[in-house]
Short mmCIF file of C-alpha atoms in Angstrom, two decimals:
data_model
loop_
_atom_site.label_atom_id
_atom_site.label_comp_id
_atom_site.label_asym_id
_atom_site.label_seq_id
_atom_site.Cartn_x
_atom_site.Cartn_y
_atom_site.Cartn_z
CA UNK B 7 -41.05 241.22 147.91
CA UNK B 8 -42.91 242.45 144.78
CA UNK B 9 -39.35 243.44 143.20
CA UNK B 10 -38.26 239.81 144.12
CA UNK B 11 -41.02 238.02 142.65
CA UNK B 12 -40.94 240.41 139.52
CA UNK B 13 -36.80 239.78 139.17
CA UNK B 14 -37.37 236.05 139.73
CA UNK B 15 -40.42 235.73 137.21
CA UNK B 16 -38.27 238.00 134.44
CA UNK B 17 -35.36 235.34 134.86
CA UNK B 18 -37.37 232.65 134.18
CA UNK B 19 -38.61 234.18 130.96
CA UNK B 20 -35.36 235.56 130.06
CA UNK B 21 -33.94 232.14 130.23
CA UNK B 22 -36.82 230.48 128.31
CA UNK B 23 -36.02 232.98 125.54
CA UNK B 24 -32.30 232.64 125.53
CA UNK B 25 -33.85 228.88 124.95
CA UNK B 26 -35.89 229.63 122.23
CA UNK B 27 -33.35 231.95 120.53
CA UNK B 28 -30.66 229.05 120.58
CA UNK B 29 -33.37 226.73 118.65
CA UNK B 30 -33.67 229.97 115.93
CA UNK B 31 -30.15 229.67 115.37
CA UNK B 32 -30.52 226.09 114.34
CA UNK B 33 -33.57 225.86 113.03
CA UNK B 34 -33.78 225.36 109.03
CA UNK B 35 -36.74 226.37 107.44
CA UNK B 36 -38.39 223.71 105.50
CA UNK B 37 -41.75 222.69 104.20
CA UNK B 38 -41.73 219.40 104.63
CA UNK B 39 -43.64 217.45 107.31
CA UNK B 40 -41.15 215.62 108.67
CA UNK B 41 -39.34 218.84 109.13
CA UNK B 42 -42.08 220.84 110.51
CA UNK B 43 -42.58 217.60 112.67
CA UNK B 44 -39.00 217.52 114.07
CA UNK B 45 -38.97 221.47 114.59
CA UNK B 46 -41.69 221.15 117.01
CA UNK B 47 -40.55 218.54 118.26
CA UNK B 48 -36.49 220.40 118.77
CA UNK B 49 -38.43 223.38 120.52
CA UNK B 50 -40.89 221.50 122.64
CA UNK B 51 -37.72 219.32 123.86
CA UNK B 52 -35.76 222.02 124.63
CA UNK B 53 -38.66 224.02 126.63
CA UNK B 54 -39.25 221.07 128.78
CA UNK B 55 -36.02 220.49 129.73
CA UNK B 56 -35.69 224.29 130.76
CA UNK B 57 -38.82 223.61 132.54
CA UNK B 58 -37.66 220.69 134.41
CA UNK B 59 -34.55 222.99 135.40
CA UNK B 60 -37.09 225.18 136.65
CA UNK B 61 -38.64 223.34 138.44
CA UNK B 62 -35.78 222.09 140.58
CA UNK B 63 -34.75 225.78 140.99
CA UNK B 64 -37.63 227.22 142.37
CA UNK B 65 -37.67 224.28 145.09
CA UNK B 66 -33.99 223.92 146.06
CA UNK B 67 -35.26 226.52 149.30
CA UNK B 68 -32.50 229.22 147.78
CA UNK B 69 -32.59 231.77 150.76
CA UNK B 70 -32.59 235.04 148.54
CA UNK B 71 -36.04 233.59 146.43
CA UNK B 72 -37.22 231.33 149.01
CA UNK B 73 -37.09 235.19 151.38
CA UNK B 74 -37.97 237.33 148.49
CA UNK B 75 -41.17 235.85 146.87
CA UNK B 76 -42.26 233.59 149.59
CA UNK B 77 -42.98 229.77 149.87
CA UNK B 78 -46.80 229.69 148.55
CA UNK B 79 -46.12 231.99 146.28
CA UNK B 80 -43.46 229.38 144.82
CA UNK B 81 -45.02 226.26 145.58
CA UNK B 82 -48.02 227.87 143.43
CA UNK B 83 -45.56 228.36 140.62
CA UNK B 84 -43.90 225.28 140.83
CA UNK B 85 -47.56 223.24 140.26
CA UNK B 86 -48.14 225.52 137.87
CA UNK B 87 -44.78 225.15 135.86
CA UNK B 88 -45.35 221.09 136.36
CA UNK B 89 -48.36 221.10 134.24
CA UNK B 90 -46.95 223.07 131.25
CA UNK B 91 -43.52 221.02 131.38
CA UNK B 92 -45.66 217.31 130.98
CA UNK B 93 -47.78 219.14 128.14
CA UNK B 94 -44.60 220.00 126.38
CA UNK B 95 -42.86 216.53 127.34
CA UNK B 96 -46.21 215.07 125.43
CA UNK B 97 -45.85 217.53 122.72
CA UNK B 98 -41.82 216.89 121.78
CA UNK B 99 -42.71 213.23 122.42
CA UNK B 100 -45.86 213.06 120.05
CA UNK B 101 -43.96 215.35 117.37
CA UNK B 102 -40.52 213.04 117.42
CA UNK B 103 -43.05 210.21 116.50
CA UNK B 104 -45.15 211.88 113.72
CA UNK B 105 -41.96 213.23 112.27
CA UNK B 106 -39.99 210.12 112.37
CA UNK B 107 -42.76 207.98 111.10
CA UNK B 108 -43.44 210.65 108.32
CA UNK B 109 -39.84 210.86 107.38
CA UNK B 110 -38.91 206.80 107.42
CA UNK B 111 -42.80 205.75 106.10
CA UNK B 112 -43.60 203.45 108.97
CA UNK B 113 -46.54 203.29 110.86
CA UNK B 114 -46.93 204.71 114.28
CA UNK B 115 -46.13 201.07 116.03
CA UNK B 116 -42.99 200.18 114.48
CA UNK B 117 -42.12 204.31 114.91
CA UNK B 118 -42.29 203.62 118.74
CA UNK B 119 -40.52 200.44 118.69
CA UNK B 120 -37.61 201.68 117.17
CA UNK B 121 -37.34 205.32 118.59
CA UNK B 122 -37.44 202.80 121.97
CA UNK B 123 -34.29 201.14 120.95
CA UNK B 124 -32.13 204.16 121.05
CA UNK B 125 -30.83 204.61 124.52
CA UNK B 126 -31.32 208.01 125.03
CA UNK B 127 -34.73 208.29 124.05
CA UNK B 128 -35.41 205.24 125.88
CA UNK B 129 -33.85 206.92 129.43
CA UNK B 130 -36.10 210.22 128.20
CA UNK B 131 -39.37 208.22 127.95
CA UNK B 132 -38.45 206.73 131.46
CA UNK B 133 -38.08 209.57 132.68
CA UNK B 134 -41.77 211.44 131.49
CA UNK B 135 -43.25 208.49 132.68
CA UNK B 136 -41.69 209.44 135.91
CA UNK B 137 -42.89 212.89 136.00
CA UNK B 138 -46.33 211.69 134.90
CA UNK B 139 -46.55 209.85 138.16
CA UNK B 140 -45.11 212.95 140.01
CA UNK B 141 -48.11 215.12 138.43
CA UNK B 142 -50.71 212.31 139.25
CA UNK B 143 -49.91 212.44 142.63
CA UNK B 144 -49.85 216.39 142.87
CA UNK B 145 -53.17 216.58 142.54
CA UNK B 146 -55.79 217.50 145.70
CA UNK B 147 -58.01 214.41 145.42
CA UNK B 148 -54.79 212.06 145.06
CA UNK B 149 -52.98 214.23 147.50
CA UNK B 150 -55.24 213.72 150.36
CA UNK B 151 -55.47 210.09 150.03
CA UNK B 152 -51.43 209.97 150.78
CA UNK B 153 -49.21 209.87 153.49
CA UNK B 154 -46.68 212.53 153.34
CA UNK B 155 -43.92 209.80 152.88
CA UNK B 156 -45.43 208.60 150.00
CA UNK B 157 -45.86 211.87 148.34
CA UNK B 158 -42.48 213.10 149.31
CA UNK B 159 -41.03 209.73 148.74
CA UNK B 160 -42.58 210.04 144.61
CA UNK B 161 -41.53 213.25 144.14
CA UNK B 162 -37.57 212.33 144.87
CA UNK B 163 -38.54 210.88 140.96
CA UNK B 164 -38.13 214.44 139.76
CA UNK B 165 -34.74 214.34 140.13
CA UNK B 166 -34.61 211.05 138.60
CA UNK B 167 -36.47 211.65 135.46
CA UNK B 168 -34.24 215.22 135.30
CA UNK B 169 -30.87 213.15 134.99
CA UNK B 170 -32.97 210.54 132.56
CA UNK B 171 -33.85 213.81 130.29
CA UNK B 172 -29.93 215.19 130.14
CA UNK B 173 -28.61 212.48 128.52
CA UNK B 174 -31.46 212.82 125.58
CA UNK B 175 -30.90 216.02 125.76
CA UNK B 176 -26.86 215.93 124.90
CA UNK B 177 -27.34 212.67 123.01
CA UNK B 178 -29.83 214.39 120.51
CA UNK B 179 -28.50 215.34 117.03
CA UNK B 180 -30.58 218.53 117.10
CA UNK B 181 -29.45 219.68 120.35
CA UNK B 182 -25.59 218.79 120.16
CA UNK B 183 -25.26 222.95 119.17
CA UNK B 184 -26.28 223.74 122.60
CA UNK B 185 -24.96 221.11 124.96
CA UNK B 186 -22.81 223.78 126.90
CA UNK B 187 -25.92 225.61 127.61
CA UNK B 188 -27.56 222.46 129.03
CA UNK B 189 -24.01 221.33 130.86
CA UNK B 190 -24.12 224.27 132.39
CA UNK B 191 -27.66 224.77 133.30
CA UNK B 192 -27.89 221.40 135.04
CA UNK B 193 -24.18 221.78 136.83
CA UNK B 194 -25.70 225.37 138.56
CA UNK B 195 -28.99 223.79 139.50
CA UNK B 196 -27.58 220.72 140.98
CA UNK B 197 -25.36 222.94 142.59
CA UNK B 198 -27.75 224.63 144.31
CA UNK B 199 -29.93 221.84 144.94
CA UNK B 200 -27.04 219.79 146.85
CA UNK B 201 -25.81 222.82 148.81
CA UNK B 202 -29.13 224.52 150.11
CA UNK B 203 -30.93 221.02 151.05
CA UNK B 204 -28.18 218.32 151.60
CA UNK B 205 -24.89 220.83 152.83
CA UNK B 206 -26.44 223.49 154.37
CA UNK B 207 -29.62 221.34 156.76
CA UNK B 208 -26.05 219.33 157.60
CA UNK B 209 -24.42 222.37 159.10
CA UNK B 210 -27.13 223.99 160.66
CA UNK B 211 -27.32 220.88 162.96
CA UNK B 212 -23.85 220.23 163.53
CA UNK B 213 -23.67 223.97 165.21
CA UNK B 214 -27.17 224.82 166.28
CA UNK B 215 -27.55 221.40 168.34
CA UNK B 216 -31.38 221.91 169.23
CA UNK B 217 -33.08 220.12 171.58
CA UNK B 218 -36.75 219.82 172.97
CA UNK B 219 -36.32 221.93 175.88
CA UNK B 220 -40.54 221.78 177.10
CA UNK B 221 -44.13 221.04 175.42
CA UNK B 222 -46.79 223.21 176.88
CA UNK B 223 -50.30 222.46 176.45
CA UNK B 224 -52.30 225.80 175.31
CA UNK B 225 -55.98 224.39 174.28
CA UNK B 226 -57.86 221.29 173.37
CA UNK B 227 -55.27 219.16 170.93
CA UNK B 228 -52.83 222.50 170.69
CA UNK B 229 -48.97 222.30 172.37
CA UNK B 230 -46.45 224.60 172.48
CA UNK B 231 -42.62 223.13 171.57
CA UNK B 232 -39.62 225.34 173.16
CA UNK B 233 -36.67 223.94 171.41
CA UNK B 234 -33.13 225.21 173.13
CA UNK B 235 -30.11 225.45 171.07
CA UNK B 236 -26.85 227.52 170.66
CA UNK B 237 -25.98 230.61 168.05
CA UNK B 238 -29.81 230.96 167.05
CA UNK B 239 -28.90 234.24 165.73
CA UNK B 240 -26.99 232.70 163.18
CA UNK B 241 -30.59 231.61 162.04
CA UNK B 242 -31.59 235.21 160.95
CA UNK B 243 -35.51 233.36 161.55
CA UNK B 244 -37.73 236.69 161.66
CA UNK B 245 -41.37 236.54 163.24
CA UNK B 246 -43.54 235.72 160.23
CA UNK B 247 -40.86 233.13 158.78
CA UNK B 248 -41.66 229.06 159.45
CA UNK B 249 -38.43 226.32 159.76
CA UNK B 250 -38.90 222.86 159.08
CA UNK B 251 -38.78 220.90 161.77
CA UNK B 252 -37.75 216.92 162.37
CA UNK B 253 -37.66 215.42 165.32
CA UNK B 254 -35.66 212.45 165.62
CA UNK B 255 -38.28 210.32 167.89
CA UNK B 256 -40.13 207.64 166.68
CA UNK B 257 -42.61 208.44 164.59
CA UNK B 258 -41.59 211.79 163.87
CA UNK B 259 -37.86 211.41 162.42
CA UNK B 260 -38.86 210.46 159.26
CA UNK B 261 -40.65 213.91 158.15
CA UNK B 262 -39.39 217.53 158.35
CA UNK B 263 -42.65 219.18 159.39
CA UNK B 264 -42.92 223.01 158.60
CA UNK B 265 -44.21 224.74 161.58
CA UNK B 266 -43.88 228.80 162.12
CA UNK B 267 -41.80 230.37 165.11
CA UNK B 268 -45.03 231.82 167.31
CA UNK B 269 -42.94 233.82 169.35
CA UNK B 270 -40.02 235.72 168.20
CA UNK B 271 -36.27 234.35 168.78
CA UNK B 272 -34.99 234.67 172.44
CA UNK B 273 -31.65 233.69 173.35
CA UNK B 274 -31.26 230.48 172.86
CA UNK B 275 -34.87 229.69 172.32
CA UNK B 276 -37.11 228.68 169.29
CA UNK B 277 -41.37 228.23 170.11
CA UNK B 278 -43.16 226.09 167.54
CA UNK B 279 -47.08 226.42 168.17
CA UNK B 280 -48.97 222.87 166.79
CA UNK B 281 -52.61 221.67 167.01
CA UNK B 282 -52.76 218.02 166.98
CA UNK B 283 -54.87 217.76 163.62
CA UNK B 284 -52.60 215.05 161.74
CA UNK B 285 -50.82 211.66 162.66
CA UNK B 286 -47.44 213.68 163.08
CA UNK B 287 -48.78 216.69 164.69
CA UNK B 288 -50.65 214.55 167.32
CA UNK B 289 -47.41 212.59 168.25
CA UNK B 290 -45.70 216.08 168.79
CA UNK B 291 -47.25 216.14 172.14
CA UNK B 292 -45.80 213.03 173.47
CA UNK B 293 -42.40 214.47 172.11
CA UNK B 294 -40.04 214.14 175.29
CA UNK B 295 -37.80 216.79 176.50
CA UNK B 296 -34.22 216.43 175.43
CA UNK B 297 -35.45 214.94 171.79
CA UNK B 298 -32.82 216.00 169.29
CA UNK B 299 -33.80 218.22 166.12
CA UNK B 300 -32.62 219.23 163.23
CA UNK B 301 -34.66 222.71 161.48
CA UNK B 302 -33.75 224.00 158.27
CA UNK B 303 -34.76 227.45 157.14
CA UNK B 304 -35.76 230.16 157.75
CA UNK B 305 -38.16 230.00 154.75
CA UNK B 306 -41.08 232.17 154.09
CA UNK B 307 -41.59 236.27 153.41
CA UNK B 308 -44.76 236.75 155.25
CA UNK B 309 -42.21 239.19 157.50
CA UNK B 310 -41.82 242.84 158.55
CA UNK B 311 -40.20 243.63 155.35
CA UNK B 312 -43.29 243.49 153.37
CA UNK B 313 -44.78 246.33 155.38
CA UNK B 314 -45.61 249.57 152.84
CA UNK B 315 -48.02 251.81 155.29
CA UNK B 316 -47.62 253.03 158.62
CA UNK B 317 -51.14 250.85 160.24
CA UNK B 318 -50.92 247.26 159.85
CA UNK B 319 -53.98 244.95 159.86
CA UNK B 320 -53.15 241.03 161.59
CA UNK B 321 -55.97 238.58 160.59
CA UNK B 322 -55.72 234.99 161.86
CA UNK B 323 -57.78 231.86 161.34
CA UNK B 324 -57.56 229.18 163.97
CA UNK B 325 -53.94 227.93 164.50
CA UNK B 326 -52.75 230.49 161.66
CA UNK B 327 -52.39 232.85 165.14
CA UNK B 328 -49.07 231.10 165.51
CA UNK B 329 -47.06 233.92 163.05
CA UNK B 330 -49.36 236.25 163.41
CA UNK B 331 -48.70 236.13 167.07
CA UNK B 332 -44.88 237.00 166.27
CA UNK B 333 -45.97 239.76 164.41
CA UNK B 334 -47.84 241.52 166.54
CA UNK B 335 -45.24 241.16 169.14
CA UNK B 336 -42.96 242.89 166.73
CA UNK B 337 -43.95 245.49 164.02
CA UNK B 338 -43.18 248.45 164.68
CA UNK B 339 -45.86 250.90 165.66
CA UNK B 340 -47.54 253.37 168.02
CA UNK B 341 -50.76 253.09 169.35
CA UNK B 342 -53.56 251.91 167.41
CA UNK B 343 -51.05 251.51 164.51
CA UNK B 344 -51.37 247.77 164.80
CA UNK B 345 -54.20 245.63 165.19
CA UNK B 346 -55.37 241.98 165.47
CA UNK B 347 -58.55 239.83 164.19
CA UNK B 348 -58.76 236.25 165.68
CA UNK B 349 -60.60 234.38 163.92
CA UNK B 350 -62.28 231.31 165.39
CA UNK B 351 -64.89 229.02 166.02
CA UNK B 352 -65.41 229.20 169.83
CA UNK B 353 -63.46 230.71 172.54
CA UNK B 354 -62.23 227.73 173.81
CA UNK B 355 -60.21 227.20 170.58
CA UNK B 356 -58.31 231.05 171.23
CA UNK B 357 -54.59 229.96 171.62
CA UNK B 358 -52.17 231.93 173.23
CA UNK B 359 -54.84 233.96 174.20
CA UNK B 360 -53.05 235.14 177.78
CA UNK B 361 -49.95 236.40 175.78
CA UNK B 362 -52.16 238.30 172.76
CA UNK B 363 -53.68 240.37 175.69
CA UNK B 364 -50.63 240.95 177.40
CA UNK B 365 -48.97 242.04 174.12
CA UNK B 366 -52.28 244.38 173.47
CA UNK B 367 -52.14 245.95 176.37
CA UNK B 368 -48.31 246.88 176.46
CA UNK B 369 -48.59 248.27 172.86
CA UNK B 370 -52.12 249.55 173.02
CA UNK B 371 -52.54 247.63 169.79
CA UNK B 372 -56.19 246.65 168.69
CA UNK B 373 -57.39 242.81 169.55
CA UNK B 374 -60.85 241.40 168.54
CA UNK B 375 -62.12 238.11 168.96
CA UNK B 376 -64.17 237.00 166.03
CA UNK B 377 -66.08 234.10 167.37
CA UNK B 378 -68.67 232.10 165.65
CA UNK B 379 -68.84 228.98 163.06
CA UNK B 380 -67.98 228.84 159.99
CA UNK B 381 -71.08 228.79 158.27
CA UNK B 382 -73.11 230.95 160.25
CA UNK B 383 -75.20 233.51 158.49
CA UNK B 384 -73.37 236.22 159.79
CA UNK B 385 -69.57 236.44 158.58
CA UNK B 386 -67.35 238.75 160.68
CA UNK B 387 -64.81 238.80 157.83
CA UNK B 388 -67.21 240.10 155.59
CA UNK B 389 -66.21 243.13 153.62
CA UNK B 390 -68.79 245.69 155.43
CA UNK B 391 -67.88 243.79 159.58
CA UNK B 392 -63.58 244.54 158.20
CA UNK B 393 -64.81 247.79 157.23
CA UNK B 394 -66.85 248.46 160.85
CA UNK B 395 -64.05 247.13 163.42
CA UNK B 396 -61.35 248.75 161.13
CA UNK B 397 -61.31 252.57 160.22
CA UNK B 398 -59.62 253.72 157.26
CA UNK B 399 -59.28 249.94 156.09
CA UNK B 400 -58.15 250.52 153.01
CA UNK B 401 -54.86 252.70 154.25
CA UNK B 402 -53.41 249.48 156.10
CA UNK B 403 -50.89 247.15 155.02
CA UNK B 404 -52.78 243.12 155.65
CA UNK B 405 -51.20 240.14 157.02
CA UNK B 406 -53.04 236.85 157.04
CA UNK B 407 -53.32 233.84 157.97
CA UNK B 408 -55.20 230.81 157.99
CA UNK B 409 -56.92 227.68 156.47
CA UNK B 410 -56.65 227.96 152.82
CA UNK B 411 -60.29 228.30 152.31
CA UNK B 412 -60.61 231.31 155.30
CA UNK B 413 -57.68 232.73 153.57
CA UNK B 414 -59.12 232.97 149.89
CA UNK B 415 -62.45 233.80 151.14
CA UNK B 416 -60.73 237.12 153.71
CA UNK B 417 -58.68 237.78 150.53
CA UNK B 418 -61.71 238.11 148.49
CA UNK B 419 -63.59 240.69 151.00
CA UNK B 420 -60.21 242.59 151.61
CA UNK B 421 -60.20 243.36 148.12
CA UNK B 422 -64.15 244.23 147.82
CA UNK B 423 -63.63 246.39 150.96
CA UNK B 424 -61.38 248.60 148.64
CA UNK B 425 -57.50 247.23 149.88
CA UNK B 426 -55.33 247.22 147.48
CA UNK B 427 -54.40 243.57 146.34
CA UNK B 428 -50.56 244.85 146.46
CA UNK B 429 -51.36 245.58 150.63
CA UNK B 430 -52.89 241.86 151.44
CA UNK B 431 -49.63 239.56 152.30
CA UNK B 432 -50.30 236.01 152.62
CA UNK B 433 -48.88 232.58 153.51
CA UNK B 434 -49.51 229.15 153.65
CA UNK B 435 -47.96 227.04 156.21
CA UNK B 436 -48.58 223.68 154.71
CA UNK B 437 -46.80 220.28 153.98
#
């Protein structure tokens, strides 16, 4: 996975180079300010629209990245990329001004009133404003106070404001050099875009045909989903890996909910674990067998293939047990070379607790209950209570799994318990 993320990352700054190397090659030198104005302004316009681009890239759920560097792990880049692409929208924008203001004599009004009236810059201001609302909305604060269709439903603008930005970006005198780069750039990533999430969600339910086969009740607001279907090999879906899931009942059809397999694939049978904790996840119990659904994926790397030692530590907090489950069904390993930590607040909130056992006890894998809430004074994920229940700590590979602020915090005493930060494999399993 590291070799994936490293190969992926390189690309991206290879390309941004090749970007920057084809404004050298047009760039002439001058001392002017309205030619120092409108070279900052050619190279911050060309970076953003590579960053747009790669933006769109690293979220058209490409199996090869989406399997190789994992779904957080791009998610993180992608809000990461988003901020740096408006601060270089604002940047060529604010540049194009000074420098056409400096180089005509008008003031700063009349420069935006007339930039305005070209078409193409017009379409290109449309569309920042566009991706200003996308970034507004990105944030936590905003984020929480949103319904998922509303989020999802504003960030369908990125593509929008992308196809505003081409045209600017072919129209623009500076950039006409380099408009086979751009052609060509946009054709491969709306390429991909239309054939991993329009084409290819299409065909996976025209021949996997899944249906709600049963919903099991496993603890207080927790169900189980079996979903039947045909050629689930086809799927490839590894224990570890999460689909997204819509199921076409009221209610529920609208959003494709990602939920990870917590048992591996059987047959021709796919288990979803859910606790009830949102709108959507609380109608999944009343889903009725027979329901039609359509799952996309596999997506995620927090899988067997990230495994670098022979002793593999599981940690799990609350309904994060769902993959972890999977995996400790499946690593490979003798005795005592796997073991679990469950991680929650009472032991009425242990799910799948009669299968964990079972599993435990046919492997004669380790399984410890950590029990307790969160803010008690003692922490059982503490770096000296990892270092107690697990010998040699250090010498295991870590997979984990959990709230996001369980997660950071375990992460944190794994690597103050002396694991390497290379050994601790993580995932979030999040809208």
């Amino acid at each position: 996975m590291r070799d994936a993320a490293v190969r992926v990352r390189g690309g991206i700054l290879g390309g941004a180079g090749v970007v920057v190397l084809l404004w050298a090659v047009q760039v002439r030198p001058s001392a002017r300010p309205d030619a120092l104005f409108a070279t900052a302004a050619h190279l911050t316009g060309l970076l953003a629209g590579y960053g747009v681009l790669v933006l769109l890239f690293l979220m058209a759920r490409v199996p090869a990245v989406e399997h190789g560097v994992g779904a957080d792990r791009l998610a993180r880049w992608h809000a990461f990329g988003g901020r740096h692409v408006l601060l270089l929208c604002f940047g060529h924008g604010l540049f194009a001004l000074l420098g056409y203001a400096v180089h005509t004599g008008v003031d700063l009004v009349r420069a935006v009133r007339e930039l305005l009236g070209y078409p193409a810059i017009a379409a290109a201001a449309a569309g920042t404003v566009l991706l200003v609302a996308v970034g507004a909305t990105s944030g936590r604060a905003v984020r929480r106070r949103m319904s998922y269709e509303t989020w999802r439903g504003v960030h369908l603008l990125v593509y929008l404001a992308a196809a505003l930005g081409f045209g600017h970006q072919l129209a623009g005198p500076d950039l006409a050099a380099a408009a086979w780069f751009w052609a060509l750039a946009h054709t491969t990533v709306a390429a991909l875009l239309v054939w991993y999430r329009a084409v290819v969600p299409v065909r996976q339910a025209l021949r996997h045909a899944l249906r709600v086969a049963e919903v099991r009740f496993e603890g207080p607001g927790v169900v189980s989903v079996v979903v039947r279907g045909e050629h689930l090999a086809e799927l490839r879906a590894e224990p570890g890996q999460f689909l997204r899931w819509r199921f076409l009942q009221r209610g529920l059809w609208p959003t494709a909910l990602p939920f990870s397999l917590s048992a591996p694939v059987r047959g021709d049978t796919l288990r979803i674990t859910v606790k009830g904790l949102g709108g959507h996840s609380r109608r999944i119990r009343r889903l009725r067998p027979g329901t039609r659904v359509l799952a996309t994926g596999p997506f995620g790397a927090l899988t067997a293939a990230r495994r670098t030692r022979p002793k593999v530590l599981l940690i799990a907090g609350g309904v994060g047990i769902t993959p972890m489950r999977a995996l400790f069904e499946t690593l490979p390993g003798g005795p005592g070379d796997i073991t679990l930590l469950y991680r929650a607040g009472a032991e009425e909130h242990l799910v799948l607790r009669a299968e964990l056992e079972a599993i435990a006890a046919e492997r004669r894998a380790g399984l410890h209950y950590l029990l307790g809430p969160s803010g008690a004074a003692y922490d059982p994920l503490a770096p000296q209570a990892l270092a107690a229940l697990v010998p040699d700590l250090a010498e295991h590979d870590v997979y984990l799994c959990g709230p996001p602020g369980m997660a950071e915090a375990t992460r944190g005493a794994l690597l103050r318990a002396g694991v390497p930060g290379g050994r601790i494999h993580t995932e979030c399993f999040s809208l």
